[in-house]
């Protein structure tokens, strides 16, 4: 009887150790996925911002040549970006809600 209790105790300890190891592996897997997605997002963001900056400089230079001015194209682009900034500040809450919905939808589809 005592040996059976020892067997049951050992079996329970092995079971709990296995469950803990499984939890660690699942947690590590989720963390790795999140880190990889974050790294991919950061890389894409850097590439996208670099392309955007180059396109803005190119557009400013084109407007300068088209308007026969040294700076007017960049001033026009500055005005466009100031308008965009004010619109973003005014509708900030709406943008934040939209981004949260997109992130929640993206994360929930990845978990399934």
XYZ file of C-alpha atoms in Angstrom:
112
model
C 0.000 0.000 0.000
C 2.794 2.372 0.902
C 4.625 1.617 -2.338
C 1.457 2.328 -4.315
C 1.169 5.705 -2.608
C 4.796 6.410 -3.502
C 4.054 5.469 -7.124
C 1.005 7.722 -7.197
C 3.037 10.547 -5.658
C 5.833 10.078 -8.210
C 3.320 9.924 -11.037
C 1.638 13.111 -9.843
C 4.993 14.895 -9.553
C 5.931 13.797 -13.072
C 2.531 14.918 -14.341
C 2.875 18.366 -12.765
C 6.450 18.707 -14.010
C 5.270 17.813 -17.496
C 2.415 20.323 -17.293
C 4.799 23.045 -16.102
C 7.229 22.236 -18.924
C 4.375 22.315 -21.427
C 3.247 25.700 -20.083
C 6.812 27.026 -20.374
C 7.097 25.809 -23.958
C 3.736 27.295 -24.951
C 4.595 30.602 -23.282
C 8.004 30.688 -24.938
C 6.376 29.977 -28.309
C 3.917 32.857 -27.900
C 6.695 35.221 -26.823
C 8.846 34.180 -29.788
C 5.971 34.790 -32.194
C 5.328 38.228 -30.714
C 9.015 39.162 -30.891
C 9.327 37.965 -34.493
C 6.198 39.888 -35.500
C 7.565 42.975 -33.729
C 10.892 42.689 -35.523
C 9.183 42.237 -38.891
C 6.952 45.222 -38.190
C 9.951 47.355 -37.191
C 11.863 46.387 -40.335
C 8.871 47.111 -42.562
C 8.307 50.416 -40.771
C 11.926 51.460 -41.321
C 11.803 50.523 -44.992
C 8.454 52.258 -45.444
C 9.613 55.437 -43.723
C 12.798 55.504 -45.787
C 10.801 55.171 -49.001
C 8.334 57.829 -47.823
C 11.110 60.282 -46.979
C 12.772 59.731 -50.346
C 9.462 60.202 -52.170
C 8.755 63.437 -50.275
C 12.194 64.785 -51.149
C 11.682 63.756 -54.767
C 8.237 65.382 -54.872
C 9.607 68.573 -53.300
C 12.380 68.732 -55.868
C 9.893 68.117 -58.692
C 7.609 70.895 -57.410
C 10.600 73.237 -57.139
C 11.526 72.656 -60.771
C 7.909 72.848 -61.935
C 7.316 76.142 -60.077
C 10.769 77.532 -61.002
C 11.641 78.125 -57.357
C 14.343 76.988 -54.965
C 12.101 76.361 -51.969
C 8.393 76.739 -52.880
C 7.859 73.001 -53.465
C 9.134 72.174 -49.991
C 6.979 74.935 -48.481
C 3.902 73.461 -50.181
C 4.766 70.017 -48.816
C 5.289 71.530 -45.368
C 1.791 73.009 -45.555
C 0.339 69.647 -46.603
C 2.046 67.896 -43.700
C 0.898 70.554 -41.222
C -2.694 70.084 -42.414
C -2.275 66.317 -42.098
C -0.892 66.734 -38.577
C -3.810 68.900 -37.464
C -6.330 66.432 -38.916
C -4.563 63.587 -37.130
C -4.563 65.481 -33.829
C -8.243 66.371 -34.158
C -9.342 62.796 -34.946
C -6.762 61.076 -32.748
C -9.259 59.061 -30.691
C -10.951 57.701 -33.807
C -7.586 56.638 -35.231
C -6.581 54.977 -31.958
C -9.842 52.989 -31.824
C -9.414 51.916 -35.443
C -5.825 50.791 -34.865
C -6.834 48.882 -31.717
C -9.569 47.041 -33.627
C -7.122 46.110 -36.371
C -4.525 44.860 -33.874
C -7.093 42.838 -31.912
C -8.445 41.299 -35.113
C -4.920 40.488 -36.314
C -3.859 38.925 -32.999
C -7.069 36.912 -32.649
C -6.691 35.440 -36.150
C -3.063 34.512 -35.427
C -4.029 32.660 -32.226
C -6.669 30.588 -33.997
